[in-house]
mmCIF file of C-alpha atoms in Angstrom:
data_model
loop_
_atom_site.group_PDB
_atom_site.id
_atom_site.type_symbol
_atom_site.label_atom_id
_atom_site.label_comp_id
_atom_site.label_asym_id
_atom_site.label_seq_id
_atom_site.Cartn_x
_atom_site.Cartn_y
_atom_site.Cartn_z
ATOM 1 C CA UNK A 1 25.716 68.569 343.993
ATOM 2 C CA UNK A 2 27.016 66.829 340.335
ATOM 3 C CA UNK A 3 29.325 64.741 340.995
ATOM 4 C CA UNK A 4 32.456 64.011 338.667
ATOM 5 C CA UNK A 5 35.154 61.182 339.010
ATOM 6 C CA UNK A 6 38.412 60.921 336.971
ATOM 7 C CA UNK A 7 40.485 57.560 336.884
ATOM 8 C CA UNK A 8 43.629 57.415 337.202
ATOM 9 C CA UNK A 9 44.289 59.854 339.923
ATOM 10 C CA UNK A 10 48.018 59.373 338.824
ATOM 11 C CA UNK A 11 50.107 57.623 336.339
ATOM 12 C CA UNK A 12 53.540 57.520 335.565
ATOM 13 C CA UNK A 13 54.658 56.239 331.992
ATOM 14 C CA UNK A 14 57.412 56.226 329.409
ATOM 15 C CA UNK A 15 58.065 57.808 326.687
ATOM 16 C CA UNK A 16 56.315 56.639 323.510
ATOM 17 C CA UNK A 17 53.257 54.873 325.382
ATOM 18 C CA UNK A 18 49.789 56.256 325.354
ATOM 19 C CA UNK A 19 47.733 56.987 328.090
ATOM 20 C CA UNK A 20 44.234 56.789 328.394
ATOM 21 C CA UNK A 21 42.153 59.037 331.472
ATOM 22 C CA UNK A 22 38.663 58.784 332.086
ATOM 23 C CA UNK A 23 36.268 61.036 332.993
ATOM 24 C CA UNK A 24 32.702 60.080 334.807
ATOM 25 C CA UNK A 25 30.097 62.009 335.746
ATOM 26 C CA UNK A 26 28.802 60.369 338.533
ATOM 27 C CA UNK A 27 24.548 61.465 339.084
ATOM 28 C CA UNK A 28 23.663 63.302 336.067
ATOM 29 C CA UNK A 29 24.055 63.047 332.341
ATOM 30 C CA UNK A 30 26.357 65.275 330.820
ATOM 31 C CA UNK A 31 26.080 65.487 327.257
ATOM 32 C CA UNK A 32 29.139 67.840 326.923
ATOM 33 C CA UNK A 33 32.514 67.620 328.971
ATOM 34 C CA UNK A 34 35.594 69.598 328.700
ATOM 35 C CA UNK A 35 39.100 68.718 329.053
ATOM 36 C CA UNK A 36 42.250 71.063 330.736
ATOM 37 C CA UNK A 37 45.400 71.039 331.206
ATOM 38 C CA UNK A 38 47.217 72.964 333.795
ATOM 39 C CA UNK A 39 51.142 72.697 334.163
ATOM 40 C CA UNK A 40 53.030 73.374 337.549
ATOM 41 C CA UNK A 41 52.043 76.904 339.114
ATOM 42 C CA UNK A 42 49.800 78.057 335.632
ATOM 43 C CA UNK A 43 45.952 78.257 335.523
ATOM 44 C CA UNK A 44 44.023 75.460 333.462
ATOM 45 C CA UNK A 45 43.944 75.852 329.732
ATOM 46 C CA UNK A 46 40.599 74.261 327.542
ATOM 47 C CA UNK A 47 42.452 72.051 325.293
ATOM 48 C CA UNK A 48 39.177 70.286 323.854
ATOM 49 C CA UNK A 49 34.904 70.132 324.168
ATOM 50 C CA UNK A 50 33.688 66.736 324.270
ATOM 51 C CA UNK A 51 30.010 66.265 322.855
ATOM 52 C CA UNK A 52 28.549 63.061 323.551
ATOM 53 C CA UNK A 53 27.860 60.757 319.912
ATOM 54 C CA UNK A 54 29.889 63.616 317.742
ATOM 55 C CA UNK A 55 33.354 65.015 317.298
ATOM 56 C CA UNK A 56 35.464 66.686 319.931
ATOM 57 C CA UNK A 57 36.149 70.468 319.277
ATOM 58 C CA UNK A 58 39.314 71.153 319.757
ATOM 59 C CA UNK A 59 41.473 74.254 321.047
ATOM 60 C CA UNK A 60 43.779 76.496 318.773
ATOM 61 C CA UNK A 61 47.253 74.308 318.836
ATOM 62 C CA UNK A 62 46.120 71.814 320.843
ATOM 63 C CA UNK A 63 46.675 68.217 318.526
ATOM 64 C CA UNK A 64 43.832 66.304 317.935
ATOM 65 C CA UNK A 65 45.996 63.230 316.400
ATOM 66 C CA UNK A 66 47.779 63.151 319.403
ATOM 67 C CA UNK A 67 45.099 63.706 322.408
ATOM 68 C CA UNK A 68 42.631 61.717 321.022
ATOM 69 C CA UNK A 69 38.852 62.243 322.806
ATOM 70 C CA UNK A 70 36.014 59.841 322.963
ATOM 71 C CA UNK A 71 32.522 60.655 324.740
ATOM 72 C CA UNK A 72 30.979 57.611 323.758
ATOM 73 C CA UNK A 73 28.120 57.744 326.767
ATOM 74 C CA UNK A 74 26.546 60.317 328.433
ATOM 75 C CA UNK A 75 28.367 59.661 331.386
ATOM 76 C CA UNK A 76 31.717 59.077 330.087
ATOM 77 C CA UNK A 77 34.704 60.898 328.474
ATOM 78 C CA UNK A 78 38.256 59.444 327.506
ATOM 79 C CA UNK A 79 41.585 61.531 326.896
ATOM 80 C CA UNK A 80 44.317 59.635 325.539
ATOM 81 C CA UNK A 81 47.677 60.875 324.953
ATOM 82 C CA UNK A 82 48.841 59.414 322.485
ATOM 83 C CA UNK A 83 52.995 58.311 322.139
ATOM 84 C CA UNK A 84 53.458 60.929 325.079
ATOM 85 C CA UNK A 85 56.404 62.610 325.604
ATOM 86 C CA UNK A 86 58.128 64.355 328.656
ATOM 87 C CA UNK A 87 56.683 67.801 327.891
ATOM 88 C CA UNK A 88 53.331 66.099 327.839
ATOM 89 C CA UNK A 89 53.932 65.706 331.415
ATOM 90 C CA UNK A 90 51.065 67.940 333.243
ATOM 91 C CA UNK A 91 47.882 67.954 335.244
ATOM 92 C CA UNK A 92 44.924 67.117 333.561
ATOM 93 C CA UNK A 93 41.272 68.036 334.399
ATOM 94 C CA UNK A 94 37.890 67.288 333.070
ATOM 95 C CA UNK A 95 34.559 68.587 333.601
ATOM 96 C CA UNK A 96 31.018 68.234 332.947
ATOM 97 C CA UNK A 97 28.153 70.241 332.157
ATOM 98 C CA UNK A 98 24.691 69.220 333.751
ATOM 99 C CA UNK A 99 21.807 70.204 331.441
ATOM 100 C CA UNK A 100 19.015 70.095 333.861
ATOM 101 C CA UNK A 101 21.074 73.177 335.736
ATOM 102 C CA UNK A 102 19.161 75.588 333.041
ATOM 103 C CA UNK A 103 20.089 79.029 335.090
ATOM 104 C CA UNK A 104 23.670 78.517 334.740
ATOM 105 C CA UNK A 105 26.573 77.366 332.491
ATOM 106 C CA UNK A 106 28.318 75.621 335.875
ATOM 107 C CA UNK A 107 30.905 73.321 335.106
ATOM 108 C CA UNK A 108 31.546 70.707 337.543
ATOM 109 C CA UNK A 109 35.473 69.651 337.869
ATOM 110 C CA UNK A 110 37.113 66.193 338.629
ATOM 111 C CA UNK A 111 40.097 65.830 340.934
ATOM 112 C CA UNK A 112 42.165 65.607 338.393
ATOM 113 C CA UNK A 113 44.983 63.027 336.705
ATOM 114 C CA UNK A 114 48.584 63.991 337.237
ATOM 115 C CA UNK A 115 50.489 62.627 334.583
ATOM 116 C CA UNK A 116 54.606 62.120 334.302
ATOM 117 C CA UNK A 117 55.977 60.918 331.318
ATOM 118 C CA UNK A 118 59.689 59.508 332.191
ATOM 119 C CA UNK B 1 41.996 86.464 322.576
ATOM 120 C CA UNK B 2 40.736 87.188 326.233
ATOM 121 C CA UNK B 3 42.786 87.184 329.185
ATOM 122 C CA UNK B 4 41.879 87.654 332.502
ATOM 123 C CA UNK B 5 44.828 88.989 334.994
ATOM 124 C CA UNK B 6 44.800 88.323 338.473
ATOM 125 C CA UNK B 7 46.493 89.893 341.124
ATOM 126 C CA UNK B 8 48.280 89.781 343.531
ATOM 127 C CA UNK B 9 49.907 86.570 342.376
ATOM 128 C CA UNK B 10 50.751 85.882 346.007
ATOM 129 C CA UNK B 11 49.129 86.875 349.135
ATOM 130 C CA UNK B 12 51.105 85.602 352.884
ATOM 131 C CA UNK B 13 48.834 87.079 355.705
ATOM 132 C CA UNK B 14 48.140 86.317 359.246
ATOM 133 C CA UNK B 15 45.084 83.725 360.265
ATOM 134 C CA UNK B 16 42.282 86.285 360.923
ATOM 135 C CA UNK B 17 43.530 88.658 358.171
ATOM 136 C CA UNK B 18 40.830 89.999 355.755
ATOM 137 C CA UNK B 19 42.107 89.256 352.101
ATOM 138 C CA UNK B 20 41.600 91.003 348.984
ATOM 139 C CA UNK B 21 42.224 89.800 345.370
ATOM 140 C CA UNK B 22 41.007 90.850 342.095
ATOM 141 C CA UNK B 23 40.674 89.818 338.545
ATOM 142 C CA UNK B 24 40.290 92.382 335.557
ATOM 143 C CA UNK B 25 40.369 91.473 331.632
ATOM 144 C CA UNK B 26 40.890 93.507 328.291
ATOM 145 C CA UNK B 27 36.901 91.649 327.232
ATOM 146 C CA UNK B 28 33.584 92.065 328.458
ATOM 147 C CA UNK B 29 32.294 88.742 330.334
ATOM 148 C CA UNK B 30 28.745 87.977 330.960
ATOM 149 C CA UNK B 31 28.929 85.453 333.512
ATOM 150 C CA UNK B 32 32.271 85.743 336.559
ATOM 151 C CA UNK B 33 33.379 83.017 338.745
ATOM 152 C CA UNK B 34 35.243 82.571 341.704
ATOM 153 C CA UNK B 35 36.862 79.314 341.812
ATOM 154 C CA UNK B 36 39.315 77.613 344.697
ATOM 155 C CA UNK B 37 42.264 75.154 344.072
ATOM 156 C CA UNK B 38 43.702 72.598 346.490
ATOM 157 C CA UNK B 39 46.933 71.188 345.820
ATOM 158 C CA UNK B 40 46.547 67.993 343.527
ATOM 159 C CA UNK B 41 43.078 68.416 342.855
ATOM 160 C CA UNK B 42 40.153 69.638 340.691
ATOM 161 C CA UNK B 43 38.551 74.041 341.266
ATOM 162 C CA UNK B 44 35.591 73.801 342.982
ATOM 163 C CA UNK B 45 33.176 76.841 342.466
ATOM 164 C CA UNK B 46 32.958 79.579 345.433
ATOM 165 C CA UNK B 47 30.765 82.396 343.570
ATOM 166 C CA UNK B 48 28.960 82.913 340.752
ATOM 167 C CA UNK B 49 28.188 86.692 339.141
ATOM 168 C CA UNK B 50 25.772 86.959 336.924
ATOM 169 C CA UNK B 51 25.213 90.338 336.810
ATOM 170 C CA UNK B 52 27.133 94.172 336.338
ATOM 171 C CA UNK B 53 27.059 95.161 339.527
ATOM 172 C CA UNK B 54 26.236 92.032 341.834
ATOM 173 C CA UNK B 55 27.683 91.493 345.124
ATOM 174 C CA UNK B 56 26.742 87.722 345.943
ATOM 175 C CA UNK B 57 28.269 86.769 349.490
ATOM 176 C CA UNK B 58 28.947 83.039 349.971
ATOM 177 C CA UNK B 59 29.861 82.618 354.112
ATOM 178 C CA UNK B 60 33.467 84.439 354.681
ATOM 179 C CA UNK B 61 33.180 85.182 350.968
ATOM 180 C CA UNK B 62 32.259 88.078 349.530
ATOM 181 C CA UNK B 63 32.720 88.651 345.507
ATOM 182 C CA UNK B 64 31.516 91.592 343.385
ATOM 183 C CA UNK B 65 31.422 91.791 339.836
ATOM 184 C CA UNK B 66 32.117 95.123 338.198
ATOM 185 C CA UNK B 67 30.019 97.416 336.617
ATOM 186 C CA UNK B 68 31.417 97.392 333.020
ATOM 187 C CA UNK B 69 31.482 93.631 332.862
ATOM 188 C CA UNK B 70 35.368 93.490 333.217
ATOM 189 C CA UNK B 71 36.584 93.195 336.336
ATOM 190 C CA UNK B 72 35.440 91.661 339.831
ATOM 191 C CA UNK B 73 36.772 90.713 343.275
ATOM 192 C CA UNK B 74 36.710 88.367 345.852
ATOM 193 C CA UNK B 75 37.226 89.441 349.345
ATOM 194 C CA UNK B 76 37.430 86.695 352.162
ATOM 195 C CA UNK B 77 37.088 87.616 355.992
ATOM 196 C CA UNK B 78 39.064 86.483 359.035
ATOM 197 C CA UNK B 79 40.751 83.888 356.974
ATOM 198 C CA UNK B 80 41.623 80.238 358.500
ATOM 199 C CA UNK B 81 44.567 77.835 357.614
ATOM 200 C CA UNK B 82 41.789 75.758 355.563
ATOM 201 C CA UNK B 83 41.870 79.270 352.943
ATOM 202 C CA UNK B 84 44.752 78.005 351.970
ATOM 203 C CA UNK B 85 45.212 77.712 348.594
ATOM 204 C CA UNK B 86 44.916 79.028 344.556
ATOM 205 C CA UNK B 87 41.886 80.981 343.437
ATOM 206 C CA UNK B 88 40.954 81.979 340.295
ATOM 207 C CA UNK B 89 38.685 83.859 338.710
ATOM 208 C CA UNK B 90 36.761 83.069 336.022
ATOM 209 C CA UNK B 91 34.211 83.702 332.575
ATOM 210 C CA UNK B 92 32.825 82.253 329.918
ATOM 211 C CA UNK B 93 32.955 83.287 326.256
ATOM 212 C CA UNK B 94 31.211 81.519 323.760
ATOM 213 C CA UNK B 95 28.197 80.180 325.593
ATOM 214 C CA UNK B 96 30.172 77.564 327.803
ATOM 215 C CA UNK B 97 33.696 77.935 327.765
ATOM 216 C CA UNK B 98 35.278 79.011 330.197
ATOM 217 C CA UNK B 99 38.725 80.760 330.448
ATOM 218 C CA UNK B 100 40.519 81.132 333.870
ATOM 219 C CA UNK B 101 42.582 83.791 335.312
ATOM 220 C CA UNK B 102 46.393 83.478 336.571
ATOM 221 C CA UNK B 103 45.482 82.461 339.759
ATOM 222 C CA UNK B 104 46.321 84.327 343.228
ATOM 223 C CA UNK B 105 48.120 81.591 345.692
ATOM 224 C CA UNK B 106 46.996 82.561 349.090
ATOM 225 C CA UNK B 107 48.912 81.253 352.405
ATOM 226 C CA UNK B 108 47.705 81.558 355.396
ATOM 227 C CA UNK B 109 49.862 81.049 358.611
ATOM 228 C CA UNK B 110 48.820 80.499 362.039
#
């Protein structure tokens, strides 16, 4: 099955700093990707689509200024938090979209970045 | 906007115990899904419904998805320690987003 790798696993940062997360997907193309955020015992919410060569589409109340997305391949999608804070502090998931699967919408998930802003 | 409610939000049973858990929403979804959630890591897709009325079984798993569109459940058999774990359910509005239920945390002990 698709394959899809996120990198870091984990960071821990201060306050201020931005952090960038990368999503892969590993054996097929994925010209769209989505990004989630879950926090500590709540289900993942879409906070942005990422379309390969064009704009992200962003969720009501999610910033774009401040988590900035670039899908500059069609194999890779950056998130990066920009001047985090604490509350920005969360669990953050990607996932990708494989266009030859033509039956189904499946979305196929990372592992996942845990971030911790100090 | 659509939610999807889950419940219970907690299950503790007994290896070996069949488990029940269900998912119901205010909207009409076209496509369900069953999803499971280790600790510290990404959903990875049990069952997919496709359409009103389909029972789809995937080994232990068995998963319906209701008849008016908005609701379905996921039933697992004999559960193992290895069920351990959050499952949610679910559907996609607007083509390819997907929104997820509250997730039911199952625990299994031995």
């Amino acid at each position: 099955g698709a394959v899809v790798s996120q990198h870091p696993s984990w960071v821990i940062c201060k306050s201020g700093t931005s952090v960038k997360i990368e999503c892969r997907s590993l054996d097929f193309q994925a010209t769209t990707m989505f990004w989630y955020r879950q926090f500590p015992k709540q289900s993942l919410m879409l906070m942005a689509t990422s379309n390969e060569g064009s704009k992200a589409t962003y969720e009501q109340g999610v910033e774009k200024d401040k988590f900035l997305i670039n899908h500059a391949s069609l194999t890779l999608s950056t998130l990066t938090v920009t001047s985090a804070h604490p509350e920005d502090s969360s669990f953050y998931i990607c996932s990708a979209r494989d266009p030859s699967e033509l039956l189904s919408n499946e979305q196929f998930f990372g592992p996942g970045t845990r971030l911790t802003v100090l | 906007g659509q939610q999807l409610n889950q419940s219970p939000q907690s299950m503790f049973i007994q290896e070996g115990e069949d488990v029940s858990m269900n998912c119901t929403s205010s909207s009409i979804f076209n496509t369900w899904l069953w999803y499971k959630q280790d600790p510290g890591e990404g959903p990875v897709l049990l069952i997919a419904l496709y359409k009103a009325g389909e029972l789809t079984s995937n080994g232990r798993l068995t998963a319906q998805f209701g008849i008016t569109r908005k609701d379905s459940f996921l039933n697992i058999s004999a559960s193992i320690p290895s069920d351990v774990g959050i499952y949610f359910c679910a559907g996609f509005y607007n083509t390819d987003k997907l929104i997820f239920g509250t997730g039911t945390r199952l625990q299994v002990f031995p």
